[in-house]
Short mmCIF file of C-alpha atoms and ligand atoms in Angstrom, two decimals:
data_model
loop_
_atom_site.label_atom_id
_atom_site.label_comp_id
_atom_site.label_asym_id
_atom_site.label_seq_id
_atom_site.Cartn_x
_atom_site.Cartn_y
_atom_site.Cartn_z
CA MET Q 1 -0.11 0.04 0.02
CA ALA Q 2 1.44 3.28 -0.95
CA THR Q 3 2.10 5.67 1.34
CA TYR Q 4 1.81 9.60 0.84
CA VAL Q 5 2.66 12.41 3.68
CA ILE Q 6 2.31 15.54 3.64
CA VAL Q 7 4.39 18.14 6.42
CA GLY Q 8 2.45 21.40 7.54
CA ALA Q 9 -0.93 20.68 8.33
CA GLY Q 10 -1.97 24.58 7.27
CA LEU Q 11 -5.23 25.06 4.92
CA ALA Q 12 -3.04 23.12 2.21
CA GLY Q 13 -1.72 20.52 3.64
CA ALA Q 14 -5.75 19.99 5.03
CA LYS Q 15 -7.17 19.78 1.29
CA ALA Q 16 -4.58 18.14 -0.44
CA ALA Q 17 -5.18 15.36 2.23
CA GLN Q 18 -9.05 15.57 1.66
CA THR Q 19 -8.28 15.69 -2.26
CA LEU Q 20 -7.13 12.17 -2.49
CA ARG Q 21 -9.53 11.02 -0.30
CA GLU Q 22 -12.19 12.54 -2.61
CA GLU Q 23 -10.07 10.81 -6.02
CA GLY Q 24 -10.38 7.65 -4.87
CA PHE Q 25 -6.22 7.54 -3.20
CA ASP Q 26 -6.57 4.07 -0.66
CA GLY Q 27 -3.20 3.92 1.02
CA GLU Q 28 -1.99 5.34 4.16
CA ILE Q 29 -1.82 9.19 4.49
CA VAL Q 30 0.59 10.98 6.85
CA LEU Q 31 -0.27 15.01 7.68
CA ILE Q 32 2.09 16.37 10.12
CA GLY Q 33 2.07 20.12 11.37
CA ALA Q 34 4.02 21.26 13.62
CA GLU Q 35 1.47 23.12 15.31
CA SER Q 36 -1.28 21.43 18.13
CA GLU Q 37 -4.58 22.89 16.77
CA ARG Q 38 -6.01 20.55 13.78
CA PRO Q 39 -5.41 22.47 10.20
CA TYR Q 40 -7.22 26.02 9.81
CA GLU Q 41 -7.13 29.40 7.68
CA ARG Q 42 -5.71 32.34 8.44
CA PRO Q 43 -8.00 34.58 7.44
CA PRO Q 44 -10.01 34.99 10.02
CA LEU Q 45 -7.41 35.61 12.19
CA SER Q 46 -6.72 38.91 11.41
CA LYS Q 47 -10.13 40.20 10.67
CA GLU Q 48 -13.37 39.19 12.52
CA TYR Q 49 -11.57 36.50 14.89
CA LEU Q 50 -9.92 39.47 16.32
CA GLN Q 51 -12.62 41.01 16.31
CA GLY Q 52 -14.41 39.17 18.77
CA ARG Q 53 -16.83 38.08 16.47
CA GLY Q 54 -16.12 35.13 14.62
CA GLU Q 55 -16.56 31.65 16.58
CA ARG Q 56 -13.73 29.54 16.94
CA GLU Q 57 -14.79 27.18 15.73
CA LYS Q 58 -15.01 28.21 12.29
CA ILE Q 59 -11.70 28.77 11.32
CA PHE Q 60 -10.76 25.16 10.87
CA VAL Q 61 -11.14 23.60 7.74
CA HIS Q 62 -12.38 19.82 9.28
CA GLU Q 63 -14.82 19.39 11.75
CA PRO Q 64 -12.55 17.35 14.63
CA GLY Q 65 -13.36 14.09 13.32
CA TRP Q 66 -13.19 14.27 9.93
CA TYR Q 67 -9.61 12.49 10.23
CA ALA Q 68 -10.53 9.87 11.67
CA ASP Q 69 -13.82 9.21 9.59
CA ASN Q 70 -12.02 9.48 6.58
CA ASP Q 71 -8.71 7.74 7.89
CA VAL Q 72 -6.17 10.27 7.76
CA ASP Q 73 -2.94 9.48 10.48
CA LEU Q 74 -2.60 13.87 11.53
CA ARG Q 75 -0.50 14.14 13.68
CA LEU Q 76 0.20 16.97 15.11
CA GLY Q 77 2.69 19.12 17.65
CA THR Q 78 5.37 17.52 15.30
CA LYS Q 79 7.74 18.68 13.78
CA VAL Q 80 9.73 17.26 10.75
CA THR Q 81 12.86 17.49 10.92
CA ARG Q 82 14.79 16.49 8.26
CA ILE Q 83 13.54 14.71 4.21
CA GLU Q 84 15.04 12.03 3.05
CA PRO Q 85 14.66 12.21 -0.80
CA ALA Q 86 16.64 8.78 -1.44
CA HIS Q 87 16.10 7.34 1.19
CA HIS Q 88 12.26 8.41 0.87
CA LEU Q 89 11.90 9.30 4.19
CA VAL Q 90 11.23 11.92 6.30
CA ARG Q 91 12.43 12.16 10.14
CA LEU Q 92 10.03 13.60 13.31
CA GLY Q 93 10.83 15.78 16.06
CA ASP Q 94 10.39 13.25 18.44
CA GLY Q 95 14.07 11.00 16.22
CA SER Q 96 11.15 8.67 14.92
CA ARG Q 97 10.95 7.87 11.17
CA GLN Q 98 8.36 7.96 9.01
CA PRO Q 99 9.43 6.34 4.73
CA TYR Q 100 7.02 7.64 2.38
CA ASP Q 101 5.58 7.16 -1.52
CA LYS Q 102 5.26 10.48 -2.25
CA LEU Q 103 5.97 13.83 -0.37
CA LEU Q 104 4.12 17.15 -0.28
CA ILE Q 105 5.39 20.35 1.37
CA ALA Q 106 2.87 21.92 2.16
CA THR Q 107 5.04 23.91 5.46
CA GLY Q 108 4.08 28.01 4.24
CA ALA Q 109 5.86 30.42 5.86
CA VAL Q 110 6.87 32.13 9.12
CA PRO Q 111 6.84 36.14 9.58
CA ARG Q 112 9.94 38.14 9.86
CA ARG Q 113 11.08 39.23 12.47
CA LEU Q 114 12.36 42.23 14.02
CA PRO Q 115 14.99 43.01 17.19
CA GLY Q 116 13.44 43.79 19.78
CA PRO Q 117 10.07 42.78 22.06
CA ALA Q 118 7.14 42.52 20.18
CA TYR Q 119 3.64 40.59 18.96
CA TYR Q 120 3.07 39.41 15.54
CA LEU Q 121 -0.36 37.97 13.93
CA ARG Q 122 -0.07 34.40 11.90
CA THR Q 123 -1.54 31.62 15.12
CA VAL Q 124 -4.16 31.44 16.66
CA ASP Q 125 -2.15 31.60 19.25
CA ASP Q 126 -0.63 34.83 18.04
CA SER Q 127 -4.75 36.22 17.81
CA GLU Q 128 -5.82 35.40 21.13
CA ALA Q 129 -3.16 37.97 22.89
CA LEU Q 130 -4.17 40.75 20.49
CA LYS Q 131 -7.36 40.21 20.59
CA ARG Q 132 -6.90 40.19 24.98
CA ARG Q 133 -4.42 43.10 24.15
CA PHE Q 134 -6.74 45.49 22.17
CA ALA Q 135 -9.72 44.53 24.99
CA GLU Q 136 -7.23 46.14 27.83
CA GLY Q 137 -7.84 49.27 25.16
CA ALA Q 138 -4.25 49.59 25.27
CA ASN Q 139 -2.94 52.15 22.96
CA VAL Q 140 -0.90 49.65 19.63
CA LEU Q 141 2.14 50.97 17.42
CA ILE Q 142 1.99 48.80 14.54
CA VAL Q 143 4.70 48.38 11.61
CA GLY Q 144 3.96 47.67 8.37
CA ALA Q 145 0.95 49.59 7.16
CA SER Q 146 0.26 46.17 4.27
CA TRP Q 147 -2.58 43.69 4.66
CA ILE Q 148 -2.00 41.72 8.21
CA GLY Q 149 -0.52 45.58 9.40
CA LEU Q 150 -3.52 47.21 8.48
CA GLU Q 151 -6.80 44.67 9.44
CA THR Q 152 -4.49 44.66 12.48
CA ALA Q 153 -5.27 48.72 12.83
CA ALA Q 154 -8.31 48.37 11.89
CA ALA Q 155 -9.17 45.48 14.78
CA ALA Q 156 -7.90 47.50 16.96
CA ARG Q 157 -9.33 50.39 16.43
CA ALA Q 158 -12.87 48.54 16.82
CA ALA Q 159 -11.27 47.36 19.91
CA GLY Q 160 -11.26 51.31 21.19
CA CYS Q 161 -7.43 51.02 20.49
CA GLN Q 162 -4.90 53.78 19.92
CA VAL Q 163 -3.36 52.99 17.08
CA THR Q 164 -0.10 54.21 14.95
CA VAL Q 165 1.87 53.33 11.73
CA VAL Q 166 4.76 52.95 11.18
CA GLU Q 167 5.83 52.20 7.38
CA PRO Q 168 8.49 52.95 4.97
CA GLU Q 169 6.91 53.09 1.94
CA PRO Q 170 5.33 56.82 1.51
CA THR Q 171 1.80 55.22 1.30
CA ALA Q 172 -0.44 52.11 2.39
CA LEU Q 173 0.00 48.62 0.31
CA ASN Q 174 2.49 50.56 -2.17
CA ARG Q 175 4.32 47.30 -3.74
CA ALA Q 176 0.58 45.97 -3.84
CA LEU Q 177 -0.67 48.17 -5.66
CA GLY Q 178 0.72 51.37 -6.20
CA PRO Q 179 -0.01 54.56 -4.90
CA GLU Q 180 -3.03 55.80 -6.18
CA LEU Q 181 -4.89 52.72 -5.15
CA GLY Q 182 -2.75 52.05 -1.80
CA ALA Q 183 -3.77 55.67 -0.82
CA LEU Q 184 -7.25 55.00 -0.04
CA PHE Q 185 -6.44 52.52 2.45
CA ALA Q 186 -4.53 55.12 3.47
CA ARG Q 187 -7.61 57.96 3.79
CA LEU Q 188 -9.65 54.69 5.28
CA HIS Q 189 -7.78 54.15 7.99
CA ALA Q 190 -6.87 58.07 8.56
CA SER Q 191 -10.77 59.03 8.67
CA LYS Q 192 -10.93 56.29 11.20
CA GLY Q 193 -8.54 57.62 13.31
CA VAL Q 194 -5.49 55.33 12.79
CA ASN Q 195 -2.22 57.81 12.73
CA LEU Q 196 0.37 56.96 10.36
CA ARG Q 197 3.50 57.23 9.73
CA PHE Q 198 5.00 57.03 6.07
CA GLY Q 199 8.31 57.35 5.02
CA THR Q 200 9.96 56.23 7.95
CA ALA Q 201 10.83 53.01 9.16
CA ALA Q 202 11.17 51.10 12.49
CA ALA Q 203 15.17 51.43 13.69
CA GLU Q 204 14.59 50.32 17.20
CA ILE Q 205 11.59 48.75 19.14
CA THR Q 206 11.65 48.12 22.92
CA GLU Q 207 9.35 48.04 25.62
CA SER Q 208 8.50 51.58 25.39
CA GLY Q 209 7.36 51.66 21.48
CA VAL Q 210 9.85 52.50 18.79
CA ARG Q 211 12.65 54.76 17.66
CA LEU Q 212 12.07 55.56 13.95
CA SER Q 213 15.15 56.35 11.28
CA SER Q 214 14.70 59.77 11.98
CA GLY Q 215 15.41 59.66 15.49
CA GLU Q 216 12.17 60.54 16.69
CA ARG Q 217 11.05 57.90 19.71
CA LEU Q 218 6.89 56.74 19.90
CA THR Q 219 5.62 55.70 23.25
CA ALA Q 220 3.16 51.89 23.21
CA ASP Q 221 2.36 49.91 25.20
CA LEU Q 222 3.18 47.22 22.71
CA VAL Q 223 4.16 46.15 19.11
CA VAL Q 224 2.69 44.60 15.87
CA VAL Q 225 4.81 44.07 13.44
CA GLY Q 226 3.12 43.43 10.13
CA ILE Q 227 6.28 42.99 7.68
CA GLY Q 228 5.67 39.89 5.78
CA ALA Q 229 6.68 36.43 5.10
CA ALA Q 230 9.09 33.98 4.78
CA PRO Q 231 8.36 31.12 3.15
CA GLU Q 232 9.49 28.31 4.61
CA VAL Q 233 12.09 26.41 3.44
CA GLY Q 234 14.70 24.96 5.73
CA LEU Q 235 13.63 21.46 5.10
CA ALA Q 236 13.42 21.20 1.33
CA ARG Q 237 16.89 22.90 0.99
CA ASP Q 238 18.48 20.79 3.33
CA ALA Q 239 17.29 17.85 1.11
CA GLY Q 240 19.02 19.09 -1.59
CA LEU Q 241 15.76 20.34 -3.33
CA ASP Q 242 16.11 23.70 -5.96
CA VAL Q 243 15.36 26.26 -3.86
CA GLY Q 244 14.47 30.50 -5.25
CA GLN Q 245 12.33 32.01 -3.28
CA GLY Q 246 10.02 28.96 -2.67
CA VAL Q 247 10.27 25.32 -2.77
CA LEU Q 248 10.36 25.27 -6.44
CA THR Q 249 7.76 23.42 -9.24
CA ASP Q 250 6.99 22.86 -12.27
CA SER Q 251 3.29 24.06 -13.37
CA SER Q 252 2.17 20.60 -11.96
CA LEU Q 253 3.77 20.93 -8.48
CA ARG Q 254 6.35 18.82 -8.48
CA THR Q 255 9.78 19.99 -7.19
CA SER Q 256 13.45 19.13 -8.54
CA ASN Q 257 12.78 15.06 -6.99
CA PRO Q 258 10.42 13.92 -8.89
CA ASP Q 259 8.18 12.80 -6.01
CA VAL Q 260 7.79 15.43 -4.11
CA TYR Q 261 5.67 18.40 -4.43
CA ALA Q 262 5.10 21.19 -2.59
CA ALA Q 263 1.41 23.95 -1.96
CA GLY Q 264 0.70 26.29 -0.49
CA ASP Q 265 3.03 29.84 0.42
CA VAL Q 266 5.94 28.04 -0.15
CA ALA Q 267 6.19 26.53 -3.22
CA GLU Q 268 7.23 29.08 -6.22
CA PHE Q 269 5.42 27.59 -9.34
CA PHE Q 270 5.83 27.95 -12.84
CA HIS Q 271 2.63 30.05 -14.41
CA PRO Q 272 1.71 30.10 -17.68
CA LEU Q 273 0.66 33.07 -18.11
CA TYR Q 274 2.79 34.49 -16.63
CA GLY Q 275 5.37 32.39 -18.13
CA ARG Q 276 8.12 32.01 -15.32
CA ARG Q 277 7.65 31.28 -11.40
CA VAL Q 278 5.70 32.86 -9.46
CA ARG Q 279 4.94 32.26 -5.18
CA VAL Q 280 1.19 33.45 -4.04
CA GLU Q 281 1.18 34.07 0.03
CA HIS Q 282 -2.66 33.55 0.21
CA TRP Q 283 -5.66 32.27 1.01
CA ALA Q 284 -6.59 31.06 -2.28
CA ASN Q 285 -3.66 29.77 -3.69
CA ALA Q 286 -3.81 27.28 -0.55
CA LEU Q 287 -7.09 26.43 -0.99
CA HIS Q 288 -6.23 25.27 -4.67
CA GLY Q 289 -2.68 24.93 -4.74
CA GLY Q 290 -3.44 21.84 -1.97
CA PRO Q 291 -5.48 20.20 -4.74
CA ALA Q 292 -3.58 20.47 -7.11
CA ALA Q 293 -0.57 18.99 -5.76
CA ALA Q 294 -2.62 15.41 -4.35
CA ARG Q 295 -3.93 15.19 -8.28
CA SER Q 296 -0.48 15.74 -9.91
CA MET Q 297 1.08 12.91 -7.35
CA LEU Q 298 -1.57 10.87 -8.16
CA GLY Q 299 -0.92 11.10 -11.63
CA GLN Q 300 -3.38 12.82 -12.41
CA GLU Q 301 -2.31 15.48 -15.44
CA VAL Q 302 -2.50 19.24 -14.06
CA VAL Q 303 -1.67 22.13 -15.12
CA TYR Q 304 -1.92 24.58 -12.53
CA ASP Q 305 -2.87 28.80 -13.19
CA ARG Q 306 -5.33 30.51 -11.52
CA LEU Q 307 -4.80 33.31 -11.44
CA PRO Q 308 -2.76 35.27 -8.14
CA TYR Q 309 -6.14 36.05 -5.75
CA PHE Q 310 -6.87 38.03 -2.73
CA TYR Q 311 -9.34 39.39 -0.72
CA THR Q 312 -9.79 41.46 2.69
CA ASP Q 313 -12.20 43.60 4.93
CA GLN Q 314 -11.46 46.38 6.32
CA TYR Q 315 -14.38 48.54 8.76
CA GLU Q 316 -17.26 48.58 6.09
CA LEU Q 317 -14.24 48.14 3.05
CA GLY Q 318 -14.33 44.59 1.09
CA MET Q 319 -12.39 44.03 -1.71
CA GLU Q 320 -11.58 41.19 -3.96
CA PHE Q 321 -7.70 42.14 -5.79
CA SER Q 322 -6.97 38.97 -8.81
CA GLY Q 323 -4.31 38.99 -10.66
CA ASP Q 324 -0.78 41.43 -10.19
CA ILE Q 325 0.46 45.04 -10.90
CA GLU Q 326 3.56 44.57 -11.96
CA GLY Q 327 4.50 46.39 -15.21
CA HIS Q 328 0.94 48.12 -15.13
CA ASP Q 329 1.56 51.80 -17.47
CA GLU Q 330 -1.99 52.85 -16.64
CA VAL Q 331 -5.58 52.62 -14.24
CA VAL Q 332 -8.41 52.84 -15.05
CA TYR Q 333 -11.19 52.84 -12.65
CA ARG Q 334 -14.75 51.84 -12.87
CA GLY Q 335 -17.26 53.80 -10.77
CA ASP Q 336 -15.86 56.95 -8.11
CA PRO Q 337 -12.98 54.98 -5.67
CA GLU Q 338 -13.12 57.95 -3.35
CA SER Q 339 -17.75 56.20 -3.38
CA MET Q 340 -16.27 52.85 -1.98
CA GLU Q 341 -17.77 51.45 -4.74
CA PHE Q 342 -15.98 50.80 -7.15
CA ILE Q 343 -12.89 48.04 -9.59
CA ALA Q 344 -10.49 49.67 -10.56
CA TYR Q 345 -8.19 47.52 -13.33
CA TRP Q 346 -4.08 48.02 -13.41
CA LEU Q 347 -3.65 47.53 -17.25
CA ARG Q 348 0.55 47.36 -19.49
CA ASP Q 349 0.35 48.01 -23.36
CA ARG Q 350 -4.16 48.14 -23.18
CA ARG Q 351 -4.40 44.57 -21.75
CA VAL Q 352 -5.89 43.83 -17.96
CA ILE Q 353 -2.89 42.79 -15.72
CA ALA Q 354 -4.90 43.07 -12.62
CA GLY Q 355 -8.41 44.13 -11.14
CA MET Q 356 -9.75 45.17 -7.56
CA ASN Q 357 -13.22 45.69 -7.05
CA VAL Q 358 -14.37 47.06 -4.05
CA ASN Q 359 -17.61 46.26 -2.77
CA VAL Q 360 -18.67 45.42 -5.77
CA TRP Q 361 -19.48 42.05 -5.65
CA ASP Q 362 -19.78 38.86 -8.09
CA VAL Q 363 -17.42 39.77 -10.29
CA VAL Q 364 -14.84 37.59 -9.93
CA ASP Q 365 -14.70 35.88 -12.63
CA ASP Q 366 -14.89 38.71 -15.29
CA ILE Q 367 -12.25 40.49 -13.85
CA GLN Q 368 -10.03 36.49 -14.48
CA GLU Q 369 -10.90 36.38 -17.33
CA LEU Q 370 -10.72 39.60 -19.11
CA ILE Q 371 -6.89 38.67 -17.53
CA LYS Q 372 -6.50 35.92 -18.78
CA SER Q 373 -7.83 37.01 -22.36
CA GLY Q 374 -5.01 39.24 -22.69
CA VAL Q 375 -7.18 41.05 -26.00
CA THR Q 376 -6.61 44.88 -25.41
CA VAL Q 377 -9.28 47.28 -24.07
CA HIS Q 378 -10.30 51.41 -24.68
CA PRO Q 379 -9.91 52.58 -21.42
CA LYS Q 380 -13.40 54.00 -22.03
CA GLU Q 381 -15.29 50.40 -21.84
CA LEU Q 382 -13.43 49.18 -19.32
CA SER Q 383 -14.75 52.86 -16.92
CA SER Q 384 -18.15 52.52 -18.64
CA GLY Q 385 -19.39 49.36 -21.15
C1 FAD F 1 -3.81 36.91 9.98
C2 FAD F 1 -3.57 36.41 8.59
C3 FAD F 1 -4.64 37.05 8.29
C4 FAD F 1 -4.54 36.76 6.40
N1 FAD F 1 -6.11 37.14 6.23
C5 FAD F 1 -6.03 37.17 4.69
C6 FAD F 1 -6.72 37.23 3.52
O1 FAD F 1 -7.34 37.59 4.15
N2 FAD F 1 -6.93 36.61 2.00
C7 FAD F 1 -5.42 35.88 1.63
O2 FAD F 1 -6.15 35.79 0.74
N3 FAD F 1 -4.97 34.79 2.42
C8 FAD F 1 -4.94 36.48 3.59
N4 FAD F 1 -3.14 35.34 4.48
C9 FAD F 1 -2.27 34.10 3.46
C10 FAD F 1 -3.25 32.48 4.41
O3 FAD F 1 -4.04 32.57 5.04
C11 FAD F 1 -1.94 31.58 3.94
O4 FAD F 1 -1.40 32.31 2.33
C12 FAD F 1 -2.82 30.49 3.58
O5 FAD F 1 -2.13 30.33 5.23
C13 FAD F 1 -1.52 30.07 3.47
O6 FAD F 1 -1.83 28.45 3.99
P1 FAD F 1 -0.75 27.01 4.49
O7 FAD F 1 -0.84 25.98 3.86
O8 FAD F 1 0.42 27.10 2.64
O9 FAD F 1 0.51 27.42 4.95
P2 FAD F 1 0.93 27.59 6.60
O10 FAD F 1 -1.35 28.16 7.10
O11 FAD F 1 1.64 28.49 6.80
O12 FAD F 1 -0.05 26.35 6.98
C14 FAD F 1 1.33 25.11 6.86
C15 FAD F 1 2.04 24.84 8.24
O13 FAD F 1 3.05 24.16 8.86
C16 FAD F 1 3.49 23.51 9.56
N5 FAD F 1 4.85 23.62 9.24
C17 FAD F 1 5.85 23.94 9.22
N6 FAD F 1 7.07 23.31 8.48
C18 FAD F 1 6.70 22.27 9.70
C19 FAD F 1 7.51 20.91 10.10
N7 FAD F 1 8.76 20.87 9.14
N8 FAD F 1 6.88 19.93 10.52
C20 FAD F 1 5.87 20.56 10.27
N9 FAD F 1 5.05 21.31 10.38
C21 FAD F 1 5.00 22.67 9.74
C22 FAD F 1 3.21 25.41 10.48
O14 FAD F 1 3.49 24.77 11.43
C23 FAD F 1 1.86 25.47 10.10
O15 FAD F 1 1.17 25.20 10.19
C24 FAD F 1 -3.22 36.19 5.90
C25 FAD F 1 -2.50 35.49 6.53
C26 FAD F 1 -2.58 35.08 7.49
C27 FAD F 1 -1.82 34.46 8.80
#
């Protein structure tokens, strides 16, 4: 009987296990996770769960009994310390070894850290710790005006905290959305009373707050750092697999070793549409990448070519984003951005490369079709048609 081992019991790993069973795999499935919780979804941790509005049970990928019911050997609180592709086995933290016929690496990513006492937001424990501090009405300083930083700012404001956000870029989400749309998010937060400090970095974090690169000191009861995440590539690298920004795979999510696959945040996969490898740190990529890797492990023909997709909720703003803005030369709006109900299209050479719908729903498929089609468009058609 074949044994398929999945390292990393997050969304990608759990969905891969589910797909293996749904596709009829009747061998052994071992799903190994370093955390003590069964697989859960992270987006609520900086949104409704952090705001105390979400039930704990709702964050989990499967019911507690699902793993036993589907004969998935879920080993929590267990770290894989080494992958030995030559021997088709992984070594575990307790010194034991687990052989595999095929292996999926779904180890995700960990927050990039700064020296000094600060909170980070990746796990359910992190979210609960922050929720407790926000409930005290603390004076909160957030380093980084990216998705996690801004969602955390919104949650802290909802709890009645004073909030300052420090960001070296000229505005919020500058790299993700560009200056125009980034500034829209900045204005939203400013209108909610968040003190935004752009163009300055946190030089030092101390017990009493932050010293900025300008020398100015900002006091705070707690500092939250949200400056991005680093993929957990150590196991793959030590195993001699090809690693770049993430674990390198082809478009079927197979790594440089034919019996080892990678999916989710950790994978840097060849994307046929972009003609290069991409690494996507978004929920939808774990949701769909895990299953795609599972089908690939089963020998099915897989070309994983989904567009990057992301969503966020901040105050009354809900949005979905598709594609990648890199190389854009124009932004076209349908609707008035100030109304907070609009679609933004990023164009390169009159072709749509990314789209963001803000408080407009059921349009993602159309936006993604437009991006995939590569057709040339006239900005006027987009803004009114
Ligand atoms: C607070 C927060 C909010 C987010 N909000 C959004 C959002 O609104 N929209 C969106 O699109 N995306 C969002 N994301 C991103 C999204 O959650 C991730 O892209 C997704 O979790 C990736 O899933 P994954 O399974 O690849 O990795 P992970 O969820 O990181 O799971 C990997 C698991 O592998 C385990 N692991 C690592 N190394 C080992 C090892 N050696 N042995 C055993 N286990 C190991 C880890 O402990 C972890 O549990 C958010 C992320 C965070 C942290």
